[in-house]
mmCIF file of C-alpha atoms in Angstrom:
data_model
loop_
_atom_site.group_PDB
_atom_site.id
_atom_site.type_symbol
_atom_site.label_atom_id
_atom_site.label_comp_id
_atom_site.label_asym_id
_atom_site.label_seq_id
_atom_site.Cartn_x
_atom_site.Cartn_y
_atom_site.Cartn_z
ATOM 1 C CA GLY U 207 12.193 -20.754 -5.970
ATOM 2 C CA ILE U 208 12.794 -20.613 -2.130
ATOM 3 C CA ILE U 209 11.595 -16.627 -1.625
ATOM 4 C CA MET U 210 8.532 -18.136 -4.489
ATOM 5 C CA PHE U 211 7.057 -20.608 -3.340
ATOM 6 C CA GLY U 212 9.076 -22.069 -0.531
ATOM 7 C CA ARG U 213 7.820 -23.102 3.245
ATOM 8 C CA GLU U 214 9.466 -20.275 5.851
ATOM 9 C CA PRO U 215 11.779 -19.226 2.826
ATOM 10 C CA GLN U 216 13.983 -16.663 5.509
ATOM 11 C CA LYS U 217 14.872 -19.923 6.932
ATOM 12 C CA PHE U 218 17.138 -20.295 4.159
ATOM 13 C CA LEU U 219 17.495 -16.496 2.812
ATOM 14 C CA SER U 220 16.854 -14.868 5.899
ATOM 15 C CA ASN U 221 17.482 -11.507 4.004
ATOM 16 C CA SER U 222 14.379 -11.715 1.692
ATOM 17 C CA GLY U 223 11.982 -9.739 4.159
ATOM 18 C CA ILE U 224 10.777 -6.593 4.272
ATOM 19 C CA LYS U 225 11.408 -4.375 7.824
ATOM 20 C CA ILE U 226 8.584 -1.803 7.920
ATOM 21 C CA THR U 227 8.959 1.210 10.185
ATOM 22 C CA ILE U 228 5.890 3.743 11.040
ATOM 23 C CA TRP U 229 8.141 6.925 12.680
ATOM 24 C CA GLU U 230 5.476 9.552 14.523
ATOM 25 C CA GLY U 231 8.334 12.233 13.408
ATOM 26 C CA VAL U 232 10.154 13.295 9.968
ATOM 27 C CA ASP U 233 13.370 11.709 11.282
ATOM 28 C CA LYS U 234 14.583 8.582 13.248
ATOM 29 C CA THR U 235 15.153 10.721 16.273
ATOM 30 C CA SER U 236 11.059 9.839 17.083
ATOM 31 C CA GLN U 237 8.856 7.040 18.298
ATOM 32 C CA PHE U 238 8.045 4.259 15.993
ATOM 33 C CA ILE U 239 6.434 0.953 15.667
ATOM 34 C CA GLY U 240 8.205 -2.297 13.686
ATOM 35 C CA PHE U 241 7.235 -4.921 11.520
ATOM 36 C CA ASN U 242 8.654 -7.500 9.663
ATOM 37 C CA ALA U 243 6.990 -8.951 5.931
ATOM 38 C CA VAL U 244 8.339 -12.362 5.501
ATOM 39 C CA GLY U 245 7.154 -15.644 3.950
ATOM 40 C CA THR U 246 6.779 -16.298 0.202
ATOM 41 C CA LEU U 247 7.095 -13.848 -2.334
ATOM 42 C CA TYR U 248 3.167 -12.965 -2.432
ATOM 43 C CA ASN U 249 3.182 -12.944 1.412
ATOM 44 C CA ILE U 250 5.928 -10.209 1.364
ATOM 45 C CA LEU U 251 3.992 -7.766 -1.099
ATOM 46 C CA ASN U 252 -0.128 -8.281 0.325
ATOM 47 C CA ASP U 253 1.398 -7.961 3.943
ATOM 48 C CA THR U 254 3.218 -5.385 3.413
ATOM 49 C CA SER U 255 0.481 -3.299 1.407
ATOM 50 C CA LEU U 256 -1.456 -4.012 4.396
ATOM 51 C CA ILE U 257 0.414 -2.715 7.168
ATOM 52 C CA LEU U 258 0.944 0.660 4.941
ATOM 53 C CA ASN U 259 -2.775 0.863 4.291
ATOM 54 C CA ARG U 260 -3.332 1.113 7.888
ATOM 55 C CA PHE U 261 -1.251 3.967 7.997
ATOM 56 C CA ILE U 262 -1.549 6.491 5.131
ATOM 57 C CA LYS U 263 -3.544 9.087 5.863
ATOM 58 C CA ARG U 264 -6.793 9.743 4.262
ATOM 59 C CA VAL U 265 -9.671 11.835 4.801
ATOM 60 C CA SER U 266 -13.464 12.269 3.837
ATOM 61 C CA ARG U 267 -16.408 14.832 3.514
ATOM 62 C CA ILE U 268 -19.683 14.540 2.973
ATOM 63 C CA GLU U 269 -21.348 16.918 0.279
ATOM 64 C CA GLY U 270 -24.827 16.728 -0.387
ATOM 65 C CA LEU U 271 -25.608 12.948 -1.111
ATOM 66 C CA LYS U 272 -21.768 12.667 -2.356
ATOM 67 C CA ARG U 273 -18.594 11.302 -0.039
ATOM 68 C CA ILE U 274 -15.503 12.718 -0.936
ATOM 69 C CA GLU U 275 -12.440 10.613 0.142
ATOM 70 C CA VAL U 276 -8.885 11.423 -0.262
ATOM 71 C CA VAL U 277 -5.904 9.596 0.309
ATOM 72 C CA GLU U 278 -2.298 11.266 0.552
ATOM 73 C CA TYR U 279 -0.407 8.525 -1.630
ATOM 74 C CA PRO U 280 -1.292 7.191 -4.698
ATOM 75 C CA LEU U 281 -1.638 3.605 -4.122
ATOM 76 C CA GLU U 282 -0.594 1.716 -6.947
ATOM 77 C CA ALA U 283 2.675 4.000 -7.121
ATOM 78 C CA LEU U 284 3.543 2.916 -3.586
ATOM 79 C CA ARG U 285 2.446 -0.534 -4.844
ATOM 80 C CA ASP U 286 5.457 -0.293 -8.166
ATOM 81 C CA ALA U 287 7.649 1.102 -5.380
ATOM 82 C CA ILE U 288 7.396 -2.030 -3.318
ATOM 83 C CA ILE U 289 7.420 -4.609 -6.182
ATOM 84 C CA ASN U 290 10.608 -2.500 -7.987
ATOM 85 C CA ALA U 291 12.187 -2.673 -4.408
ATOM 86 C CA ILE U 292 11.863 -6.997 -4.576
ATOM 87 C CA ALA U 293 12.704 -7.287 -7.952
ATOM 88 C CA HIS U 294 15.671 -5.366 -8.350
ATOM 89 C CA ARG U 295 17.651 -5.694 -5.238
ATOM 90 C CA ASP U 296 20.223 -8.404 -4.476
ATOM 91 C CA TYR U 297 19.691 -11.518 -2.521
ATOM 92 C CA PHE U 298 22.992 -13.134 -1.853
ATOM 93 C CA PRO U 299 24.723 -13.822 0.992
ATOM 94 C CA GLY U 300 25.870 -10.508 3.174
ATOM 95 C CA THR U 301 22.718 -8.309 1.661
ATOM 96 C CA THR U 302 20.130 -6.735 3.651
ATOM 97 C CA GLU U 303 16.764 -6.881 4.309
ATOM 98 C CA THR U 304 14.691 -4.024 2.289
ATOM 99 C CA PHE U 305 13.945 -1.598 4.191
ATOM 100 C CA ILE U 306 10.575 1.169 4.430
ATOM 101 C CA ASP U 307 10.723 4.143 6.770
ATOM 102 C CA PHE U 308 6.896 5.549 6.797
ATOM 103 C CA PHE U 309 7.844 9.705 8.233
ATOM 104 C CA LYS U 310 5.105 11.858 8.290
ATOM 105 C CA ASP U 311 6.059 13.772 5.592
ATOM 106 C CA ARG U 312 7.755 10.962 3.377
ATOM 107 C CA ILE U 313 8.035 7.167 3.063
ATOM 108 C CA GLU U 314 11.470 5.760 1.981
ATOM 109 C CA ILE U 315 12.105 2.350 0.474
ATOM 110 C CA THR U 316 15.984 1.230 0.361
ATOM 111 C CA ASN U 317 16.957 -2.266 -0.881
ATOM 112 C CA HIS U 318 20.640 -3.761 -1.317
ATOM 113 C CA ALA U 319 21.550 -3.211 -4.836
ATOM 114 C CA ILE U 320 25.133 -2.929 -6.073
ATOM 115 C CA PHE U 321 26.074 -0.691 -8.606
ATOM 116 C CA PRO U 322 27.716 -0.846 -11.805
ATOM 117 C CA PHE U 323 25.432 -3.745 -12.178
ATOM 118 C CA GLN U 324 26.542 -5.729 -15.786
ATOM 119 C CA GLY U 325 29.314 -2.932 -15.850
ATOM 120 C CA LYS U 326 26.440 0.006 -16.333
ATOM 121 C CA THR U 327 25.955 2.419 -13.508
ATOM 122 C CA PHE U 328 22.562 3.247 -12.701
ATOM 123 C CA GLU U 329 22.554 6.467 -14.798
ATOM 124 C CA GLU U 330 23.466 4.663 -17.759
ATOM 125 C CA ILE U 331 20.765 1.730 -17.407
ATOM 126 C CA LYS U 332 18.094 5.022 -16.375
ATOM 127 C CA LYS U 333 19.402 6.771 -19.986
ATOM 128 C CA GLN U 334 19.235 3.486 -22.189
ATOM 129 C CA GLY U 335 15.724 2.822 -21.008
ATOM 130 C CA VAL U 336 16.405 -0.812 -21.084
ATOM 131 C CA SER U 337 15.348 -3.246 -18.089
ATOM 132 C CA VAL U 338 18.355 -4.856 -16.745
ATOM 133 C CA ARG U 339 16.909 -7.420 -14.580
ATOM 134 C CA ARG U 340 18.915 -8.768 -11.338
ATOM 135 C CA ASN U 341 16.384 -11.622 -10.829
ATOM 136 C CA LEU U 342 14.959 -13.291 -13.809
ATOM 137 C CA LYS U 343 12.504 -15.305 -11.571
ATOM 138 C CA ILE U 344 11.120 -13.334 -9.715
ATOM 139 C CA ALA U 345 10.693 -11.161 -12.317
ATOM 140 C CA SER U 346 9.323 -13.645 -14.450
ATOM 141 C CA LEU U 347 6.607 -14.643 -11.375
ATOM 142 C CA LEU U 348 6.081 -11.016 -11.196
ATOM 143 C CA ASP U 349 5.243 -10.541 -15.458
ATOM 144 C CA ASP U 350 2.909 -13.553 -14.808
ATOM 145 C CA MET U 351 1.162 -11.820 -12.152
ATOM 146 C CA GLY U 352 0.684 -8.881 -14.267
ATOM 147 C CA LEU U 353 2.118 -6.886 -11.830
ATOM 148 C CA MET U 354 5.110 -5.826 -13.363
ATOM 149 C CA ASP U 355 6.485 -3.878 -16.562
ATOM 150 C CA GLU U 356 8.761 -5.533 -18.885
ATOM 151 C CA LYS U 357 9.294 -2.057 -20.989
ATOM 152 C CA ALA U 358 11.941 -0.326 -17.765
ATOM 153 C CA ARG U 359 9.021 2.232 -17.009
ATOM 154 C CA GLY U 360 8.289 1.326 -13.503
ATOM 155 C CA LEU U 361 10.318 4.548 -12.072
ATOM 156 C CA THR U 362 8.635 6.870 -14.766
ATOM 157 C CA ASN U 363 5.395 5.093 -13.994
ATOM 158 C CA ILE U 364 5.446 5.957 -9.974
ATOM 159 C CA LYS U 365 6.719 9.527 -10.961
ATOM 160 C CA ASN U 366 3.701 10.579 -13.455
ATOM 161 C CA LEU U 367 1.383 8.704 -10.777
ATOM 162 C CA MET U 368 3.177 11.110 -7.645
ATOM 163 C CA THR U 369 2.524 14.166 -9.798
ATOM 164 C CA LYS U 370 -0.845 13.802 -11.374
ATOM 165 C CA HIS U 371 -1.713 12.674 -7.735
ATOM 166 C CA GLY U 372 -0.407 16.422 -6.926
ATOM 167 C CA LEU U 373 2.526 15.559 -5.228
ATOM 168 C CA LYS U 374 6.300 16.699 -5.334
ATOM 169 C CA GLU U 375 8.034 13.974 -8.215
ATOM 170 C CA PRO U 376 10.115 10.990 -5.670
ATOM 171 C CA LYS U 377 13.722 11.519 -5.208
ATOM 172 C CA ILE U 378 16.210 8.705 -6.324
ATOM 173 C CA GLU U 379 19.295 8.329 -4.175
ATOM 174 C CA VAL U 380 21.752 5.578 -5.306
ATOM 175 C CA THR U 381 25.266 4.456 -4.004
ATOM 176 C CA ASN U 382 27.725 1.925 -4.602
ATOM 177 C CA ASN U 383 25.357 -0.713 -2.596
ATOM 178 C CA PHE U 384 21.948 0.642 -2.004
ATOM 179 C CA PHE U 385 19.095 2.453 -4.087
ATOM 180 C CA LYS U 386 16.821 4.245 -2.237
ATOM 181 C CA ILE U 387 13.650 5.861 -3.569
ATOM 182 C CA ILE U 388 11.657 8.943 -1.501
ATOM 183 C CA LEU U 389 8.007 9.084 -2.093
ATOM 184 C CA TYR U 390 7.310 12.778 -0.488
ATOM 185 C CA GLY U 391 3.400 13.416 1.207
ATOM 186 C CA VAL U 392 1.119 16.489 0.817
ATOM 187 C CA GLU U 393 2.290 19.708 2.036
ATOM 188 C CA GLY U 394 -0.174 21.057 4.248
ATOM 189 C CA ASP U 395 -3.868 20.639 4.371
ATOM 190 C CA ILE U 396 -4.361 17.241 2.452
ATOM 191 C CA PHE U 397 -7.610 18.205 1.184
ATOM 192 C CA GLN U 398 -5.592 20.080 -0.903
ATOM 193 C CA LEU U 399 -5.349 16.877 -3.116
ATOM 194 C CA GLU U 400 -8.807 16.893 -3.521
ATOM 195 C CA LYS U 401 -9.035 18.225 -6.993
ATOM 196 C CA THR U 402 -6.198 15.935 -8.596
ATOM 197 C CA SER U 403 -6.793 12.983 -6.716
ATOM 198 C CA GLY U 404 -9.946 12.966 -4.503
ATOM 199 C CA LYS U 405 -12.707 9.802 -5.024
ATOM 200 C CA VAL U 406 -16.249 10.381 -4.963
ATOM 201 C CA LEU U 407 -18.928 8.115 -4.080
ATOM 202 C CA ASP U 408 -22.902 8.753 -4.640
ATOM 203 C CA LEU U 409 -24.332 8.139 -1.590
ATOM 204 C CA SER U 410 -27.586 7.680 -3.192
ATOM 205 C CA ASN U 411 -27.373 4.435 -3.969
ATOM 206 C CA PHE U 412 -27.770 3.592 -0.076
ATOM 207 C CA ASN U 413 -30.386 3.067 2.042
ATOM 208 C CA PRO U 414 -29.918 5.436 5.643
ATOM 209 C CA ARG U 415 -28.257 2.623 8.174
ATOM 210 C CA GLN U 416 -25.908 2.105 5.069
ATOM 211 C CA ILE U 417 -24.866 5.829 4.827
ATOM 212 C CA LYS U 418 -24.726 6.146 8.709
ATOM 213 C CA ILE U 419 -21.667 3.100 8.969
ATOM 214 C CA ILE U 420 -19.974 4.495 6.044
ATOM 215 C CA GLU U 421 -19.392 7.583 8.102
ATOM 216 C CA MET U 422 -18.824 6.202 11.499
ATOM 217 C CA LEU U 423 -16.192 3.355 9.518
ATOM 218 C CA ASP U 424 -14.555 7.304 8.138
ATOM 219 C CA LYS U 425 -13.912 9.005 11.454
ATOM 220 C CA ASN U 426 -13.017 6.506 13.974
ATOM 221 C CA LEU U 427 -14.775 3.041 13.948
ATOM 222 C CA PRO U 428 -11.651 0.575 12.525
ATOM 223 C CA TYR U 429 -14.613 -1.942 11.560
ATOM 224 C CA ILE U 430 -18.401 -3.146 11.859
ATOM 225 C CA THR U 431 -19.438 -6.633 12.530
ATOM 226 C CA ARG U 432 -23.000 -8.427 11.874
ATOM 227 C CA LYS U 433 -23.058 -8.126 15.379
ATOM 228 C CA GLY U 434 -22.190 -4.967 15.971
ATOM 229 C CA TYR U 435 -24.573 -3.675 12.975
ATOM 230 C CA LEU U 436 -27.205 -5.262 14.797
ATOM 231 C CA ASP U 437 -26.535 -3.606 18.551
ATOM 232 C CA ILE U 438 -26.726 0.143 16.559
ATOM 233 C CA PHE U 439 -29.876 -0.555 14.364
ATOM 234 C CA THR U 440 -32.029 -2.921 16.582
ATOM 235 C CA ASP U 441 -34.825 -2.412 14.548
ATOM 236 C CA ILE U 442 -33.574 -4.945 11.699
ATOM 237 C CA SER U 443 -33.497 -8.665 11.107
ATOM 238 C CA GLU U 444 -30.375 -10.416 11.767
ATOM 239 C CA LYS U 445 -30.942 -11.311 7.608
ATOM 240 C CA GLN U 446 -31.454 -8.065 7.115
ATOM 241 C CA ALA U 447 -27.824 -7.369 8.504
ATOM 242 C CA SER U 448 -26.409 -9.242 6.145
ATOM 243 C CA ARG U 449 -28.224 -7.936 3.165
ATOM 244 C CA ASP U 450 -26.743 -4.528 3.997
ATOM 245 C CA LEU U 451 -23.496 -5.342 4.984
ATOM 246 C CA THR U 452 -23.173 -7.818 1.983
ATOM 247 C CA GLU U 453 -24.053 -5.254 -0.795
ATOM 248 C CA LEU U 454 -21.432 -2.687 0.731
ATOM 249 C CA PHE U 455 -18.741 -5.336 0.461
ATOM 250 C CA GLU U 456 -20.721 -6.161 -3.015
ATOM 251 C CA LYS U 457 -20.557 -2.448 -4.567
ATOM 252 C CA ASN U 458 -16.929 -2.216 -2.910
ATOM 253 C CA ILE U 459 -17.223 -0.217 -0.339
ATOM 254 C CA LEU U 460 -16.341 -2.780 2.676
ATOM 255 C CA GLU U 461 -13.677 -5.537 2.594
ATOM 256 C CA ILE U 462 -13.970 -8.203 4.643
ATOM 257 C CA ASP U 463 -11.547 -10.063 7.054
ATOM 258 C CA GLY U 464 -11.972 -12.974 8.375
ATOM 259 C CA ILE U 465 -14.064 -15.873 7.804
ATOM 260 C CA GLY U 466 -17.914 -16.964 9.493
ATOM 261 C CA ARG U 467 -19.553 -15.257 12.296
ATOM 262 C CA GLY U 468 -16.388 -13.655 13.171
ATOM 263 C CA ILE U 469 -16.108 -11.636 9.868
ATOM 264 C CA LYS U 470 -15.183 -8.368 10.007
ATOM 265 C CA TYR U 471 -15.895 -5.630 7.012
ATOM 266 C CA ARG U 472 -13.212 -2.581 7.023
ATOM 267 C CA LYS U 473 -13.828 0.183 4.797
ATOM 268 C CA LYS U 474 -11.941 -0.144 1.575
ATOM 269 C CA ILE U 475 -10.211 2.522 0.029
ATOM 270 C CA LEU U 476 -11.967 4.115 -2.647
#
């Protein structure tokens, strides 16, 4: 219950968070940035997703009145892999946090999970296709949140999402104490994924100001504020700026960060 609803759960379960490392290269000799996702189960899931989304490679191009965006990894597959790691790991004393290593060419998610479990090896569990749950309360909460598959199809779903996206099948590595899933990125030009996973946005539904902001956010603008919008488009009113940005939010193009006058509008992944 502590990890699900407690205040500062890591005071009692110091190993319950997720350590995220973003590596510049393809191995652990390269430069890196580290993050810790802690708090309740919901905080950990949310923060991990936000951190990874910042570094996932995405590109876009304009073709006539259409904007085509390509994201390197299928976000649903990545989310499912994180949920599986949280739900199917060991939390007892002496175990480690979950580790996510984001390399230039792949993402590795490693968690502490002792095998055999309930007298079964991982291969036996996989072959039988039966869900064997290590943490019934956590799994139940994830079920209630609509985030977990009761029929043990989590890994199969991840595999299908990755291959449908145009990427290699994930690799599973299991030892006596650890479970690792490796999600491979694109080999070569990311635009080769356009046919299998490109998302198309019809720009004819937006005014010229909104299209310009979408293009700026596609390139190198991390976010836009209402004041920043007015600085770019000096011939419109504050009310019009608010209408433009609100419409982009309502049409699922932008997401909101903050409240009140400090709101930042960021591009949402399609």
